[in-house]
CSV table of C-alpha atoms in Angstrom, one decimal:
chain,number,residue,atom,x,y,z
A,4,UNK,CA,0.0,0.0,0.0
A,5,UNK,CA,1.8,3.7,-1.0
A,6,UNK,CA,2.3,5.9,1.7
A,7,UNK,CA,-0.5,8.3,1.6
A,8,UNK,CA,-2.8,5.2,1.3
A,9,UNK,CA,-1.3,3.4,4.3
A,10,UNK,CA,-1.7,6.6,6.3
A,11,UNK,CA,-5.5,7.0,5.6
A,12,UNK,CA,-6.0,3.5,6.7
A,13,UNK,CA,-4.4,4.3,10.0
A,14,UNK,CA,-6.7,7.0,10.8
A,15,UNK,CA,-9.6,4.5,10.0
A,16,UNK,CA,-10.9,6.8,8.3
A,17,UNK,CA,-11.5,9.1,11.2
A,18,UNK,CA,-11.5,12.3,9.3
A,19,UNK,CA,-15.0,11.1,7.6
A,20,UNK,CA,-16.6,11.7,11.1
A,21,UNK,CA,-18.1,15.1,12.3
A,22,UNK,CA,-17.1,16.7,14.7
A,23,UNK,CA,-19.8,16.0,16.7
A,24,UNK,CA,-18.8,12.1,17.2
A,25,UNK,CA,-14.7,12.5,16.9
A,26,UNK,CA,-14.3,12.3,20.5
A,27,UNK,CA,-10.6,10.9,21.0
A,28,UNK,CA,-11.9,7.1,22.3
A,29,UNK,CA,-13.9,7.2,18.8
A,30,UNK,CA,-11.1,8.3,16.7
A,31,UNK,CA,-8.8,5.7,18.3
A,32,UNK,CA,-11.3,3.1,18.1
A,33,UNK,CA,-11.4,3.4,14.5
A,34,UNK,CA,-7.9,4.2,13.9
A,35,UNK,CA,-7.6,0.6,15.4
A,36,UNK,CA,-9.9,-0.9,12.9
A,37,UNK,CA,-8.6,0.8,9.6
A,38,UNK,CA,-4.5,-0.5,10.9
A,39,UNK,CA,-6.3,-3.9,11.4
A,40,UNK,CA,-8.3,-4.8,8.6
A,41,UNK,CA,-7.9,-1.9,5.7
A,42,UNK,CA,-4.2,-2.7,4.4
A,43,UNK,CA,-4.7,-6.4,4.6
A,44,UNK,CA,-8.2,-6.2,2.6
A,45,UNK,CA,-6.4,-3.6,0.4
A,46,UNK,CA,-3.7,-5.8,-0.3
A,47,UNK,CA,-6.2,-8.5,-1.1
A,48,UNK,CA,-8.2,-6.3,-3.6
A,49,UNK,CA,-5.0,-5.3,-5.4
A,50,UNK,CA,-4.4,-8.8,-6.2
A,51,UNK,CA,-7.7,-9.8,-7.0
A,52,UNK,CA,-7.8,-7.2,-9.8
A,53,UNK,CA,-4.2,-8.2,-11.0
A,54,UNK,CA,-6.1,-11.5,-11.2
A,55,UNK,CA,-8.9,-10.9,-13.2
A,56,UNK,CA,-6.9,-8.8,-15.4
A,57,UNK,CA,-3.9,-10.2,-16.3
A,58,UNK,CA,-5.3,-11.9,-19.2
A,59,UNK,CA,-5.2,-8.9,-21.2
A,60,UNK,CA,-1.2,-9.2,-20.8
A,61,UNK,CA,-1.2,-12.9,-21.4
A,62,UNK,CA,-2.9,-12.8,-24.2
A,63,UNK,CA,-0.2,-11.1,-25.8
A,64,UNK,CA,2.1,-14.2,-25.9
A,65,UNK,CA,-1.1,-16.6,-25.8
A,66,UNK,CA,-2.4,-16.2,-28.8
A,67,UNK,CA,0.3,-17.9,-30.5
A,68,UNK,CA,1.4,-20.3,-28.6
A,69,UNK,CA,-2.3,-21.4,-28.2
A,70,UNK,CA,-3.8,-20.3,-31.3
A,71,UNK,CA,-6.3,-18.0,-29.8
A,72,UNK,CA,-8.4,-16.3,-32.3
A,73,UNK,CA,-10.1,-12.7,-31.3
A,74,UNK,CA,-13.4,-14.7,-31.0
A,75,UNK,CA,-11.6,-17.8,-28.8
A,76,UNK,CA,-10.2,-14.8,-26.4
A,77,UNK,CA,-13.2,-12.5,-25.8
A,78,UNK,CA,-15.2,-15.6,-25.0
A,79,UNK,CA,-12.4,-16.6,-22.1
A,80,UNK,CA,-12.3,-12.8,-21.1
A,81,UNK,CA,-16.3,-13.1,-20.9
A,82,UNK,CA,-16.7,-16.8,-19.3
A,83,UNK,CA,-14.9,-14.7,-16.2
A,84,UNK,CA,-17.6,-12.6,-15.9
A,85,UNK,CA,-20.2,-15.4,-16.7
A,86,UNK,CA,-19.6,-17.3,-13.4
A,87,UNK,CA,-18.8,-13.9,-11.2
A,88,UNK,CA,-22.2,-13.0,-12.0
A,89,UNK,CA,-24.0,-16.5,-11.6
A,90,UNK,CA,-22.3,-17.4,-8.2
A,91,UNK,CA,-22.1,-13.8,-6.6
A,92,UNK,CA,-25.0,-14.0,-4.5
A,93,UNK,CA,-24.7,-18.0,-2.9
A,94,UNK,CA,-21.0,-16.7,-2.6
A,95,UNK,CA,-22.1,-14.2,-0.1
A,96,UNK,CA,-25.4,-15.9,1.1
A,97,UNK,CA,-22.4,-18.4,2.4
A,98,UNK,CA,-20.8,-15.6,4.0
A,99,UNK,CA,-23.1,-15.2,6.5
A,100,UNK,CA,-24.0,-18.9,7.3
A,101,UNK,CA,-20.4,-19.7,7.5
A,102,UNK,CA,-18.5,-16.2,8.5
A,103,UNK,CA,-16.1,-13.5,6.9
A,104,UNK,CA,-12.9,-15.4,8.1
A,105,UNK,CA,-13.6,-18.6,6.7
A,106,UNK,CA,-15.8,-17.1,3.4
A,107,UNK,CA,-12.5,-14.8,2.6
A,108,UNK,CA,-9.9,-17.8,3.7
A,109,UNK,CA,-11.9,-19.6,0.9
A,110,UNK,CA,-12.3,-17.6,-1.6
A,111,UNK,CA,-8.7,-16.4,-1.9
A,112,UNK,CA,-7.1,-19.8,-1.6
A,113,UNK,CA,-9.6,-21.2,-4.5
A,114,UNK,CA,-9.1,-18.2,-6.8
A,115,UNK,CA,-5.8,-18.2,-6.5
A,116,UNK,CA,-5.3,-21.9,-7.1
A,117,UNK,CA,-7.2,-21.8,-10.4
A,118,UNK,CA,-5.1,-18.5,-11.5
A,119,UNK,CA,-1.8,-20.9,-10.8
A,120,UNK,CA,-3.5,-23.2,-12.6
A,121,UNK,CA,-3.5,-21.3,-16.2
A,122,UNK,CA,0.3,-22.4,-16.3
A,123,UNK,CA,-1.2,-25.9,-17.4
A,124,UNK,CA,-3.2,-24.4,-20.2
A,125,UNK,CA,-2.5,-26.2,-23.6
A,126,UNK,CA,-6.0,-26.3,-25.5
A,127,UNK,CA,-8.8,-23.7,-25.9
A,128,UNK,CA,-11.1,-25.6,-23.8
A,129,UNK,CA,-8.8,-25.6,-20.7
A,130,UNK,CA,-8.4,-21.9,-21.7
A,131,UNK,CA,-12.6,-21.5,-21.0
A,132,UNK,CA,-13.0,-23.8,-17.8
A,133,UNK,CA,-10.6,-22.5,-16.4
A,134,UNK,CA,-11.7,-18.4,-17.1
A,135,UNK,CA,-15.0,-19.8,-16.1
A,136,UNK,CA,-14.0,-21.1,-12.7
A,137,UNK,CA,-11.6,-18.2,-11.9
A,138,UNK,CA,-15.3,-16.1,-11.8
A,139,UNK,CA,-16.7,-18.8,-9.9
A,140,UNK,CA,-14.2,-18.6,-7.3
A,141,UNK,CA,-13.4,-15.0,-7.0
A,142,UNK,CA,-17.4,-14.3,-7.0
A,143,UNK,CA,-18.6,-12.9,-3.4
A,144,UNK,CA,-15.3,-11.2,-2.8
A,145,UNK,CA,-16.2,-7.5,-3.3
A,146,UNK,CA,-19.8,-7.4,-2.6
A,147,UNK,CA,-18.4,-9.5,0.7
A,148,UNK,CA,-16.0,-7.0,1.7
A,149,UNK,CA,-18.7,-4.2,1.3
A,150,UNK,CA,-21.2,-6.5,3.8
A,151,UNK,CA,-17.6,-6.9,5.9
A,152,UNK,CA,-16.9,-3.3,6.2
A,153,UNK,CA,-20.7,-2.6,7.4
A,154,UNK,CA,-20.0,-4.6,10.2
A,155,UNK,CA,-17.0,-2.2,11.7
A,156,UNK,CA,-18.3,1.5,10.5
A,157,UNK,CA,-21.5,3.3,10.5
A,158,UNK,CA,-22.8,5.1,7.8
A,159,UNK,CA,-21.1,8.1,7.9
A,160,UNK,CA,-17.7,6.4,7.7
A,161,UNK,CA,-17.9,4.2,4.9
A,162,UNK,CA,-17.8,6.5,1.6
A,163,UNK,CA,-13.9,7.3,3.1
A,164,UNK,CA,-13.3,3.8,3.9
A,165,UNK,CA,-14.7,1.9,0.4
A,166,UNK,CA,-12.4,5.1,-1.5
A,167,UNK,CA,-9.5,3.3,-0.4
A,168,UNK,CA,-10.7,0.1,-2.3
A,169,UNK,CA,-11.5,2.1,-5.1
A,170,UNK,CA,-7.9,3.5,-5.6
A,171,UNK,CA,-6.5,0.3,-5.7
A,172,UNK,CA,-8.5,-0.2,-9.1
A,173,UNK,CA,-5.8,2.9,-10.0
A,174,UNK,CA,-3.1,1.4,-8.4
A,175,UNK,CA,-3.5,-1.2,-10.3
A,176,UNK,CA,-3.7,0.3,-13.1
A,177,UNK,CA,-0.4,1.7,-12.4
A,178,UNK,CA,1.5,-1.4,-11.5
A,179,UNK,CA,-0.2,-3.9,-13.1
A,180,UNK,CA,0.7,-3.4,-16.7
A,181,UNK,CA,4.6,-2.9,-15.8
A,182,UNK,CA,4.7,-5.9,-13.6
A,183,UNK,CA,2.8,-8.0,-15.9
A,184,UNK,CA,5.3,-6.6,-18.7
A,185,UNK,CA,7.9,-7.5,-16.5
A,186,UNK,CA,7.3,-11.0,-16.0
A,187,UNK,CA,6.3,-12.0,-19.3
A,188,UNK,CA,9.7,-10.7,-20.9
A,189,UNK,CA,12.0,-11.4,-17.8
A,190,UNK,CA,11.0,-14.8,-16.6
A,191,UNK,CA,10.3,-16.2,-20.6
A,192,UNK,CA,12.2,-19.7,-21.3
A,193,UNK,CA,13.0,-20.1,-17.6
A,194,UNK,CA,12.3,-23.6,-16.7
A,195,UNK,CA,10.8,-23.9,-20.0
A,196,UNK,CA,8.0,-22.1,-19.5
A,197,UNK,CA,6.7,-19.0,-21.4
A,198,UNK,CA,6.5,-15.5,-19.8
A,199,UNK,CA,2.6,-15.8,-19.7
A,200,UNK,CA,2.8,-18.9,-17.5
A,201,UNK,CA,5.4,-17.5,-15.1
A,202,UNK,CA,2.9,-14.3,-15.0
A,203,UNK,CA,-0.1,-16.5,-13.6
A,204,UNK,CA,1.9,-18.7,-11.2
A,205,UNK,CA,3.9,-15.5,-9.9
A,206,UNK,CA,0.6,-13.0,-9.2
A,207,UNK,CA,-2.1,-16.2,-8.4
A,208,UNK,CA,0.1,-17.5,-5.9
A,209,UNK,CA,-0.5,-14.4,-3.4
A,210,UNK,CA,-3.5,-15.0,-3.3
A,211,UNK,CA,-2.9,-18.4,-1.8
A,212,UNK,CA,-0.6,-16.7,0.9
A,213,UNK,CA,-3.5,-14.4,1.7
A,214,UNK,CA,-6.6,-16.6,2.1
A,215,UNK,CA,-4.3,-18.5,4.5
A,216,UNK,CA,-3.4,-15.5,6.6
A,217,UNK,CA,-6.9,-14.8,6.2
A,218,UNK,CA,-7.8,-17.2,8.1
A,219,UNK,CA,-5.7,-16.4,11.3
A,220,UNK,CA,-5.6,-12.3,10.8
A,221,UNK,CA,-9.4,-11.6,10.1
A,222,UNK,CA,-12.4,-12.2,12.5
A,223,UNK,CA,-15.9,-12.6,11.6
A,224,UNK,CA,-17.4,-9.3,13.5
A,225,UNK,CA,-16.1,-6.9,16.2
A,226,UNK,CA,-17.7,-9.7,18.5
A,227,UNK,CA,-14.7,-12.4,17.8
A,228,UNK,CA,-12.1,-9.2,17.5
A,229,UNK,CA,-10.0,-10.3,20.9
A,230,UNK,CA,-7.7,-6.9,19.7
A,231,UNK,CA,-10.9,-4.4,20.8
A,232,UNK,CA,-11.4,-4.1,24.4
A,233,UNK,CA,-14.7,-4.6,26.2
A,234,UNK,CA,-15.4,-1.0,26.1
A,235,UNK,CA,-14.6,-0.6,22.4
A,236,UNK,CA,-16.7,-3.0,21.4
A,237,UNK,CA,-19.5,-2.0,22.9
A,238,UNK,CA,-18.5,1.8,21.6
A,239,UNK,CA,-18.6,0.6,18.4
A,240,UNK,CA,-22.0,-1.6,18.8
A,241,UNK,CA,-23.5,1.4,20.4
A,242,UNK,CA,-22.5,3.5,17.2
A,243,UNK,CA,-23.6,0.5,14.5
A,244,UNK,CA,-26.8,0.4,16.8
A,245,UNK,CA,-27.7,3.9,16.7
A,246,UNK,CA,-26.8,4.0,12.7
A,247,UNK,CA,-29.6,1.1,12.6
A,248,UNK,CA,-31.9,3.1,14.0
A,249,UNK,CA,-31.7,5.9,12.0
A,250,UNK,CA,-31.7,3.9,8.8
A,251,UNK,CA,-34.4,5.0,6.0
A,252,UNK,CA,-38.2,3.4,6.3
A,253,UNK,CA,-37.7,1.4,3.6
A,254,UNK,CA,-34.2,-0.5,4.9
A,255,UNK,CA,-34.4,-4.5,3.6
A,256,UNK,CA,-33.3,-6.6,6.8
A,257,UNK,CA,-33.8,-10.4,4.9
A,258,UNK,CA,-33.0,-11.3,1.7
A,259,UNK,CA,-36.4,-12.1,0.7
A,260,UNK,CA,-37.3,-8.5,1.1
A,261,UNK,CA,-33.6,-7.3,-0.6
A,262,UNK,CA,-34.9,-9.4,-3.8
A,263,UNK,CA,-38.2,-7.8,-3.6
A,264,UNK,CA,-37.2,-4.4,-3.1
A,265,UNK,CA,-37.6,-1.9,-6.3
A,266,UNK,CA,-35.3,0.2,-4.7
A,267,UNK,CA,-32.6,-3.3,-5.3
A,268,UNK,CA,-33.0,-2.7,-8.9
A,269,UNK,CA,-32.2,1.0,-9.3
A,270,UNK,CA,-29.1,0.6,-7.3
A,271,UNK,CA,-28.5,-2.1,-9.9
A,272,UNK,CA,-28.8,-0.2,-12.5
A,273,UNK,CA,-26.7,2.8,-11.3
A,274,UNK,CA,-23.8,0.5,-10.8
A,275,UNK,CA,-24.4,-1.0,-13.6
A,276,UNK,CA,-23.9,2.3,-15.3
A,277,UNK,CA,-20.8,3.4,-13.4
A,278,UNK,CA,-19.0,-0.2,-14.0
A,279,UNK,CA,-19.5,0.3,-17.9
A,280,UNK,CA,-17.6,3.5,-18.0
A,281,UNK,CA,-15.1,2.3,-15.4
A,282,UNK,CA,-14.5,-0.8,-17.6
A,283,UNK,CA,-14.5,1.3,-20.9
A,284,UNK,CA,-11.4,3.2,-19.1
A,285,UNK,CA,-9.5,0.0,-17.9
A,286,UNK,CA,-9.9,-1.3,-21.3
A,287,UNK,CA,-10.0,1.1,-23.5
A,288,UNK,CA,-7.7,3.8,-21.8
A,289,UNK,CA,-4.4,3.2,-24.1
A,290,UNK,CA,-6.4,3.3,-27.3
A,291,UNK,CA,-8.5,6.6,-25.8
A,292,UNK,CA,-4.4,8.3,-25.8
A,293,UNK,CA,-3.3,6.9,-28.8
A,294,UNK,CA,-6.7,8.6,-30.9
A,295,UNK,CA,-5.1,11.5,-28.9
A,296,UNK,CA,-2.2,11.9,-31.1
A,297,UNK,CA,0.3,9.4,-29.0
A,298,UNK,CA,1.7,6.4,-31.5
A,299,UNK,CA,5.0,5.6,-28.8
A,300,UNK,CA,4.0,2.4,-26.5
A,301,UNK,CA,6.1,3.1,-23.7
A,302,UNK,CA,4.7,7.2,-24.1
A,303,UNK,CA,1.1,5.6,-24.1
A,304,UNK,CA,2.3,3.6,-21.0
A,305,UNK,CA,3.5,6.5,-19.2
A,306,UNK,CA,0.8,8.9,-20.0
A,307,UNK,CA,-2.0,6.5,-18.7
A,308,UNK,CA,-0.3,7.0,-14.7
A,309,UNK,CA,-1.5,10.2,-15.3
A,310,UNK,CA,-5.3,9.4,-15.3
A,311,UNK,CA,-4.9,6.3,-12.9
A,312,UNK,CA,-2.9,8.6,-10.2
A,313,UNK,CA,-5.5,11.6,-10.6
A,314,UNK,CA,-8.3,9.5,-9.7
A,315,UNK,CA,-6.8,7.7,-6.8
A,316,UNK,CA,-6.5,11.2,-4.9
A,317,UNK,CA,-9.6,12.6,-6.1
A,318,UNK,CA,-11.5,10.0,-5.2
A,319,UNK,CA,-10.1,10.3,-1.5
A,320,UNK,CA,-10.4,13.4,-1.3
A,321,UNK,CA,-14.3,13.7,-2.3
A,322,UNK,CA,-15.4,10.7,-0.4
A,323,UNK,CA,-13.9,12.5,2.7
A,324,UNK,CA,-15.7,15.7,1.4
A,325,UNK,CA,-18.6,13.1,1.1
A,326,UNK,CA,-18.7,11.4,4.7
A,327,UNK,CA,-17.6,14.8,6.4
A,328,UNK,CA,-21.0,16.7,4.8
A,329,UNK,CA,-22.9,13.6,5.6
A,330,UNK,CA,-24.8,13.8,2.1
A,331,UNK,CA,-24.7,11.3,-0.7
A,332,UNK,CA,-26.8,11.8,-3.9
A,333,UNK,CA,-25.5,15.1,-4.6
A,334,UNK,CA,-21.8,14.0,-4.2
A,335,UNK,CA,-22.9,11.1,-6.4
A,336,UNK,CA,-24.4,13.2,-9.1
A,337,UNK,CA,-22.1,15.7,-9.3
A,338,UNK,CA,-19.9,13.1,-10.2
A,339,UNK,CA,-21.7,10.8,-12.5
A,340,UNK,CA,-22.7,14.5,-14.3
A,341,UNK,CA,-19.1,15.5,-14.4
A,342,UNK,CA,-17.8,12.4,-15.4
A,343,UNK,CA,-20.2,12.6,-18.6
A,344,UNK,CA,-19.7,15.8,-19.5
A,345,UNK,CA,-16.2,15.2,-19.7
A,346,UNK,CA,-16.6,12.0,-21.3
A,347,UNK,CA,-19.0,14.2,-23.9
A,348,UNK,CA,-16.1,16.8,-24.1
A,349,UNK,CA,-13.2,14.5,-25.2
A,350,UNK,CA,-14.9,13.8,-28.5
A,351,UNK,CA,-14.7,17.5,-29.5
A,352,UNK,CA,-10.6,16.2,-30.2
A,353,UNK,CA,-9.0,19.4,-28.8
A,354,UNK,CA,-5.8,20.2,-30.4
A,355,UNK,CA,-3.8,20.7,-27.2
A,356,UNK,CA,-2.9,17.1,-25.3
A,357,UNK,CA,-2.6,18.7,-22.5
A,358,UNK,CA,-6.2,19.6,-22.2
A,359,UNK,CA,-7.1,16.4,-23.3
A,360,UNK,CA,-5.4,14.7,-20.7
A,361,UNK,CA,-6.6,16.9,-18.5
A,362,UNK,CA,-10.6,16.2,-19.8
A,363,UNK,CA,-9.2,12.7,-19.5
A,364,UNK,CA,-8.1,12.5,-15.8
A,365,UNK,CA,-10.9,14.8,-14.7
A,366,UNK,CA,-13.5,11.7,-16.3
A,367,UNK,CA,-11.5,9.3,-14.4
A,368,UNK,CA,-11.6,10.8,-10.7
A,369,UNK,CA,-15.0,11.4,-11.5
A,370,UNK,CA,-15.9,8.2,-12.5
A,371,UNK,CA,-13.7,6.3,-9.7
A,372,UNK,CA,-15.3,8.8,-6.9
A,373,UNK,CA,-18.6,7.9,-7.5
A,374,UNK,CA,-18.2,4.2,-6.4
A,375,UNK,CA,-17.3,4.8,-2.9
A,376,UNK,CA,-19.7,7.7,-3.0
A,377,UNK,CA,-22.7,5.1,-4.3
A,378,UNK,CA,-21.8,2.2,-2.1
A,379,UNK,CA,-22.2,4.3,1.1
A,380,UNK,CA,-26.2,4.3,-0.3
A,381,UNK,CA,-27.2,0.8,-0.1
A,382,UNK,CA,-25.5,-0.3,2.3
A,383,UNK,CA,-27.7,2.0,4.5
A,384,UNK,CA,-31.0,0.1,2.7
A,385,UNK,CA,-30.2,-3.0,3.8
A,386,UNK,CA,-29.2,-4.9,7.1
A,387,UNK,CA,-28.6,-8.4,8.6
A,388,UNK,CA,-29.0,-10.8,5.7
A,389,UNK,CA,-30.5,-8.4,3.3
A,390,UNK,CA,-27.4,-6.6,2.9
A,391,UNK,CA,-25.5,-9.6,2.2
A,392,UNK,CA,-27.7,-10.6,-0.4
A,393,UNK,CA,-28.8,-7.3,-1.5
A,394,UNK,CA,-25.2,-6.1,-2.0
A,395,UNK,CA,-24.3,-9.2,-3.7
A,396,UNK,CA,-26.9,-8.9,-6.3
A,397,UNK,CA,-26.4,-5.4,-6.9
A,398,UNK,CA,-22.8,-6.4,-7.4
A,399,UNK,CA,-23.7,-9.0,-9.8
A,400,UNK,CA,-26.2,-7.0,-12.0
A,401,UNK,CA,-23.6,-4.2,-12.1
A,402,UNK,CA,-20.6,-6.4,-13.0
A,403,UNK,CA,-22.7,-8.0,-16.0
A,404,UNK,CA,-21.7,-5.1,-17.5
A,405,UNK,CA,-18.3,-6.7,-18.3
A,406,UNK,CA,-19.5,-9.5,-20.5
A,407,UNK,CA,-21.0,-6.7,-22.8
A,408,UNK,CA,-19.0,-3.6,-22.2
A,409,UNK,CA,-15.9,-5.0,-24.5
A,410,UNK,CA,-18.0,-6.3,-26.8
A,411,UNK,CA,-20.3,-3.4,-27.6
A,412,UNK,CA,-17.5,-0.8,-27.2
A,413,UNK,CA,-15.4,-2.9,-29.7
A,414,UNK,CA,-18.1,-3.2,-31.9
A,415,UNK,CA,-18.8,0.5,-32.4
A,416,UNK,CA,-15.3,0.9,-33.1
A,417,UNK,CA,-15.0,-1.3,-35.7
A,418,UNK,CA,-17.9,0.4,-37.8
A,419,UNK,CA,-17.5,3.2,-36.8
A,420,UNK,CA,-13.4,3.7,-36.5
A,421,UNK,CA,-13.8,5.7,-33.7
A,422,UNK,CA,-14.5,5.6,-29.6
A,423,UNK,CA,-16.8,9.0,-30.2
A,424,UNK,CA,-19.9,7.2,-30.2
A,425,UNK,CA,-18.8,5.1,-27.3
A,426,UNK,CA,-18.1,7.9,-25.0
A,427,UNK,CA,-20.7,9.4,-26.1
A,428,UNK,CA,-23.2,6.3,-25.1
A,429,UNK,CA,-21.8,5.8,-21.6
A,430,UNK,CA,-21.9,9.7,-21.0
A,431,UNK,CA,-25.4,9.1,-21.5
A,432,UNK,CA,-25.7,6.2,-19.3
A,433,UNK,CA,-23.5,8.5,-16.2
A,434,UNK,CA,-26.4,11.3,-16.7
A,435,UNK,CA,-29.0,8.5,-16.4
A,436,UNK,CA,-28.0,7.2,-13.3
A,437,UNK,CA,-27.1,10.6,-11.9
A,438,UNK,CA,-31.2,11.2,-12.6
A,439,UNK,CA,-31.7,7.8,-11.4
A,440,UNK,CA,-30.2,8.6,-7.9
A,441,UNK,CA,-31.3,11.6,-7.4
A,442,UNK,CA,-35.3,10.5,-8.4
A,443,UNK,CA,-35.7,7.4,-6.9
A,444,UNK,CA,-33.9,8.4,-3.6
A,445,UNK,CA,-35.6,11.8,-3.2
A,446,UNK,CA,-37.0,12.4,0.0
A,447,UNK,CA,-34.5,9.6,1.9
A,448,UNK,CA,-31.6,10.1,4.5
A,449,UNK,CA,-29.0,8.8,2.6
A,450,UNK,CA,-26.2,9.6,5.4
A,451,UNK,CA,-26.5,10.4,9.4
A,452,UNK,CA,-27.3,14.2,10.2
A,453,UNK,CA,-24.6,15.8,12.1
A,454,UNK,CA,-24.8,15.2,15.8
């Protein structure tokens, strides 16, 4: 975790109190939480993005040496997505029949085994069962740390906390492709094995490491944690209580009523939404510089830190802004609005670069900010096991979006010869769900009022 990153984790998050409630016991209580369990979850959400992404590097070498066709590898990328989606809400209907320690221990350990696994890969069809199970495995992860988090900070807290999540997405971004890079040219021929297969066995096996230190570091609630005392627990059952009891009319306490809820759906559809432009920048990023005017691989490399270390502090800094006003669906519309007007902007194809990397990172803090900002709304809907099953299907709607997103995006490309009408098309879909949020949540408390 970088330094500023590490630091915010320390405070748990305290500066996304008011200062009505950041008494010194609660600002030490959940400094203690965010050392505990924030940069070990962190760590464990860098990786399971390296994971689910790598094949975009592997490909690279795989084609050949497999005979991959276009066709062969959008189907593997897809299949990933295909069993995220179908087993994200058992995953984390498990979750709370068999706890967060054992759920996580689980899910890391299996994931990562199937992601060592791609070494053995030597047909097409290994290629898809194995895609397929790596969405199996990894499905319930995020939606379960969202639940997870619920269970150690109110409301008013959590927009700070889950931006911490989201600029790992960045930091991956950063790292991801030089490390991938790395490997694939460094470690090819060693052992007789190609640079792709070194490149799953060398980022799948942390994940190994981590579901078994899972399994000793992480407990299943602040009840099992043996490193609060007696008074900070019940501090911090006190403050989850009184969160409860100021949660909106409407708030789905079993799954049953989570599936039935309308209000299930819109979320849905908002994240939907945000995680089709968020995928149409991890994806289509390097192509979006190169229309700019940049040919150079290593420049297009370079330039796309830019964007990726942009939105890791601006998202930071405007959760915080977010959890310290204690207000939601403006934040969260301001940036879904922004985000799509800059988005809009980029297809005007401004002469200067710099402004169009400047259009460009201002999309992408926008876009990564509104995450955090959105998942601090439902998880104030929905309680006990209708958060866990409500998140997970929110989750699972929204990350459908990637078995289409790369399709339809590469699609309008090809007949079109440009991403114009792309960014165009998800602008449109961030102004929707910026209506969306601010419509069907009018009238709600969507954070604590200041104490």
């Amino acid at each position: 975790m970088s330094a500023p990153l590490r630091a915010e984790a320390a405070r748990g998050v305290a500066s996304g109190a008011g200062a009505g409630d950041d008494a010194p016991a609660a600002a030490a209580l959940y400094r203690r939480i965010g050392a505990r369990i924030v940069p070990f979850l962190f760590v464990c959400y860098i990786v399971s993005i390296l994971d689910r992404s790598n094949i975009g590097f592997a490909q690279l070498q795989m084609r050949q040496d497999l005979g991959l066709t276009d066709a062969m590898y959008s189907l593997g990328a897809v299949l990933f997505f295909v069993g995220y989606v179908l087993f994200e809400v058992p995953s984390n209907a498990l979750l709370r029949r068999f706890g967060a320690r054992r759920t996580f221990a689980r899910i890391l350990v299996l994931w990562g085994a199937v992601s060592v696994a791609m070494i053995t890969v030597d047909s097409v069809r290994q290629f898809y069962v194995l895609r397929f199970l790596l969405g199996v495995f990894e499905a319930g992860f995020f939606p379960g740390l969202v639940f997870y988090l619920t269970c150690w900070y109110p409301a008013r807290r959590r927009a700070s906390v889950l931006s911490i999540f989201y600029a790992g997405v960045a930091v991956a971004g950063m790292v991801g492709g030089l490390l991938s890079g790395w490997i694939m040219r460094g470690m090819s021929g060693v052992l007789g094995l190609h640079g792709w297969q070194w490149m799953f066995a060398i980022e799948g096996a942390p994940a190994i490491v981590l579901g078994v230190v899972a399994w000793f570091w992480l407990c299943d609630g602040p009840e099992q944690a043996a490193w609060l005392t007696p008074d900070d627990r019940r501090r911090l059952a006190d403050d989850l209580a009184a969160d409860r009891a100021r949660a909106p009319a409407h708030t789905a306490a079993s799954l049953r009523e989570a599936l039935a809820a309308p209000r299930t759906y819109l979320f849905a559809f908002i994240y939907f939404s945000l995680t089709t432009a968020l995928l149409m920048l991890l994806f289509w990023m390097p192509l979006m510089i190169r229309e700019f005017g940049i040919h150079d691989v290593v420049h297009i490399s370079l330039l796309s830190i830019v964007p990726n270390a942009i939105g890791a502090a601006g998202l930071i800094a405007i959760a915080r802004r977010s959890d310290r006003r204690r207000e939601r669906r403006r934040h969260f519309a301001a940036c879904a609005l922004g985000g799509a007007l800059a988005l809009a902007l980029l297809t005007l194809h401004l002469p200067n670069i710099v402004a169009m990397m400047a259009l460009l990172s201002l999309a992408a803090m926008l876009i990564f900010a509104a995450h955090p900002v959105f998942w601090a709304v439902p998880s104030a809907y929905f309680s006990g096991a209708g958060a866990a099953g409500g998140i997970a299907l929110i989750s699972s709607i929204g990350v459908s979006s990637g078995m289409i997103t790369p399709w339809i995006v590469g699609m309008i490309r090809t007949r079109t010869g440009s991403m114009d009408p792309a960014m165009l098309m998800i602008a449109g879909l961030l102004a929707a769900c910026a209506v969306a949020m601010l419509v069907g949540t009018r009238g709600e408390r969507l954070a604590e009022p200041a104490r």
